[in-house]
Amino acid sequence: GNSVTQMEGPVTLSEEAFLTINCTYTATGYPSLFWYVQYPGEGLQLLLKATKADDKGSNKGFEATYRKETTSFHLEKGSVQVSDSAVYFCALLNFGNEKLTFGTGTRLTIIP
Amino acid sequence: NAGVTQTPKFQVLKTGQSMTLQCAQDMNHEYMSWYRQDPGMGLRLIHYSVGAGITDQGEVPNGYNVSRSTTEDFPLRLLSAAPSQTSVYFCASSYSVGAFGGEQYFGPGTRLTVT
């Protein structure tokens, strides 16, 4: 079956630090990959996505590249801000299954 | 557009009570789903619907019922609440299954406590 593994949190960084949140997946076929973000007290929002191997998704300074050879979709940002404090979820959608499979989430806290 | 709305925001139930969590969307989305979010477990799919009159079970359906009589509404019913159902519940919708690479729009959530 499908599964998503994210790095354990919580992650605490200083403002302007470089961020990496690791995500690896297990799936048959060619899934689409997503990063969702959940700000405090809110529902999830799509942050970025990639639908095929070597695609790079990007949004709000965040990037992730779909690496089929390593089955990974790591989230990166060059310089984080306090406003990036949130929980980040990696997810996949395997066509034919049509249900999003989520990782457990990584809580990120940025300190000024 | 209000997007996806959920009511109530908070609810406390006693064991054995029943209730309905409401979910509505005004985007004319065909696909709607319910998730529960528990610490350390991410989001788990409870039930989903691919259109009015069509529902199916997700990963953790036991103790929950759904129906989809209109495109807009997708209520989640707890038949006899148990402490194990203490969680945060999210409703989500998307234009169709698989469309737009599966971008789902989430409601703000309902925090349920069962004592």
XYZ file of C-alpha atoms in Angstrom:
227
model
C 0.000 0.000 0.000
C 0.863 3.666 -0.011
C 2.753 5.304 2.816
C 4.542 8.566 3.564
C 7.330 8.997 6.089
C 8.325 12.440 7.357
C 11.119 13.489 9.637
C 10.112 13.619 13.264
C 9.506 16.990 14.793
C 9.373 19.355 16.351
C 11.900 21.417 14.431
C 13.029 24.743 15.899
C 15.103 27.158 13.838
C 16.228 30.739 14.079
C 14.889 33.289 11.627
C 16.769 33.304 8.288
C 18.043 29.743 8.797
C 17.919 27.133 6.024
C 15.099 24.622 6.308
C 14.879 21.028 5.158
C 12.030 18.705 6.084
C 12.560 15.198 4.783
C 9.806 13.164 3.171
C 10.027 9.724 1.589
C 7.238 7.647 0.180
C 6.209 4.146 -0.813
C 3.735 3.721 -3.629
C 3.099 1.698 -6.724
C 3.024 3.448 -10.051
C 3.577 7.171 -10.404
C 1.946 9.148 -7.613
C 1.555 12.906 -7.365
C 3.268 14.432 -4.331
C 2.194 17.350 -2.165
C 3.182 19.505 0.747
C 0.363 20.902 2.842
C 0.768 23.483 5.611
C -1.405 23.957 8.682
C -1.112 27.279 10.484
C -2.212 27.431 14.122
C -5.964 27.040 14.497
C -6.591 26.546 10.796
C -7.222 23.768 8.311
C -4.641 22.493 5.851
C -3.650 24.498 2.786
C -1.852 23.223 -0.266
C 1.688 24.637 -0.275
C 3.123 23.016 -3.399
C 2.884 19.920 -5.532
C 4.679 17.877 -8.193
C 2.987 15.429 -10.502
C 5.878 13.602 -12.151
C 9.502 12.644 -11.620
C 12.016 15.526 -11.595
C 9.244 18.135 -11.292
C 9.956 20.918 -8.829
C 7.083 22.436 -6.928
C 7.543 25.896 -5.465
C 5.525 28.473 -3.563
C 6.220 31.225 -1.006
C 9.963 30.526 -1.165
C 9.508 26.814 -0.458
C 10.654 24.191 -2.952
C 10.494 20.426 -3.272
C 11.731 18.178 -6.073
C 10.113 14.855 -6.964
C 12.949 12.307 -6.866
C 11.755 8.953 -8.124
C 15.141 7.281 -7.761
C 15.205 8.000 -4.019
C 11.388 8.086 -3.579
C 11.721 11.443 -1.858
C 10.100 14.883 -1.858
C 12.052 16.943 0.652
C 10.808 20.437 1.484
C 13.369 23.257 1.522
C 13.459 26.985 2.122
C 16.554 29.139 2.022
C 15.621 31.666 4.699
C 12.735 30.979 7.053
C 10.601 33.611 8.751
C 8.637 33.595 11.989
C 5.461 33.481 9.893
C 6.525 30.049 8.556
C 5.850 28.496 11.965
C 3.272 25.796 11.257
C 2.806 22.059 10.840
C 3.882 20.694 7.462
C 2.425 17.538 5.935
C 3.808 15.547 3.049
C 1.177 13.616 1.079
C 0.754 11.498 -2.007
C -2.074 10.723 -4.387
C -1.858 7.541 -6.371
C -4.189 7.623 -9.351
C -6.430 4.640 -9.338
C -6.545 4.831 -5.553
C -7.657 8.482 -5.550
C -7.188 9.019 -1.816
C -4.593 11.294 -0.301
C -2.156 9.541 1.997
C -0.579 11.859 4.578
C 2.580 11.715 6.603
C 2.389 12.356 10.325
C 3.303 16.035 10.042
C 6.321 18.043 11.186
C 5.860 20.959 13.540
C 8.155 23.856 12.674
C 8.816 26.748 15.046
C 10.876 29.748 13.971
C 12.286 31.959 16.695
C 13.244 35.601 16.064
C -16.948 32.105 -1.802
C -16.967 30.829 1.763
C -15.012 27.738 0.679
C -15.404 24.786 3.037
C -17.255 25.521 6.264
C -17.603 23.291 9.306
C -19.777 23.525 12.380
C -19.405 23.417 15.286
C -15.822 24.526 15.961
C -15.749 22.826 19.349
C -17.898 20.120 20.912
C -17.834 18.106 24.119
C -19.857 14.896 24.261
C -20.436 12.260 26.867
C -19.778 8.630 26.026
C -22.751 7.155 24.206
C -24.151 10.433 22.896
C -24.667 10.963 19.195
C -24.084 14.041 17.112
C -23.584 15.289 13.573
C -20.655 17.328 12.373
C -21.694 19.596 9.552
C -19.671 20.314 6.423
C -20.644 22.464 3.464
C -18.841 23.785 0.399
C -19.920 26.373 -2.142
C -17.412 25.554 -4.889
C -19.547 22.932 -6.655
C -16.952 20.278 -5.852
C -17.851 16.677 -6.545
C -15.383 15.065 -4.164
C -15.745 15.510 -0.396
C -14.078 13.719 2.447
C -13.725 13.568 6.219
C -10.433 13.148 8.053
C -9.501 12.899 11.668
C -6.246 14.315 12.974
C -4.587 12.763 15.983
C -1.182 13.587 17.489
C 1.620 11.621 15.847
C -0.705 10.028 13.294
C -1.256 12.707 10.700
C -4.614 12.767 8.950
C -6.587 9.598 8.434
C -9.472 9.290 5.991
C -12.803 8.342 7.571
C -15.296 8.463 4.682
C -15.437 10.086 1.304
C -17.914 10.834 -1.471
C -17.354 11.190 -5.197
C -20.741 12.809 -5.786
C -24.270 13.190 -4.474
C -25.669 9.827 -3.457
C -22.279 8.069 -3.506
C -20.189 7.442 -0.405
C -17.449 5.013 0.532
C -15.318 4.077 3.494
C -11.838 5.327 4.128
C -9.153 4.053 6.452
C -10.984 4.432 9.793
C -14.773 4.306 9.189
C -15.951 2.432 12.281
C -18.304 4.433 14.501
C -19.099 6.990 11.819
C -21.817 7.340 9.197
C -22.093 9.697 6.260
C -24.592 10.585 3.575
C -24.452 12.905 0.583
C -27.889 14.065 -0.480
C -26.651 17.265 -2.144
C -23.414 18.354 -3.808
C -22.899 21.028 -1.145
C -23.303 19.106 2.123
C -21.497 16.124 3.604
C -22.409 15.578 7.279
C -20.532 13.145 9.502
C -22.560 11.312 12.158
C -21.181 9.817 15.323
C -23.650 7.144 16.327
C -22.507 6.462 19.897
C -19.524 8.570 20.892
C -16.508 6.914 22.510
C -13.413 8.504 24.100
C -11.346 7.068 21.209
C -13.199 9.486 18.929
C -11.688 12.486 20.680
C -9.911 14.200 17.809
C -9.892 17.108 15.423
C -12.080 16.491 12.391
C -11.482 18.074 9.015
C -13.753 18.135 6.021
C -12.206 18.612 2.583
C -13.415 18.961 -0.993
C -11.970 18.996 -4.483
C -13.335 19.525 -7.982
C -13.213 15.839 -8.775
C -11.286 12.786 -7.859
C -7.780 13.147 -9.159
C -8.429 16.496 -10.880
C -5.836 19.255 -10.440
C -3.430 16.730 -9.042
C -5.667 16.095 -6.049
C -5.693 19.619 -4.613
C -8.107 19.467 -1.734
C -9.571 22.433 0.119
C -9.912 21.978 3.850
C -12.345 23.399 6.354
C -11.154 24.954 9.645
C -11.853 21.814 11.665
C -14.030 20.680 14.558
C -12.342 19.841 17.851
C -14.314 17.051 19.515
C -13.797 15.807 23.056
C -15.615 12.719 24.324
C -15.622 12.243 28.094
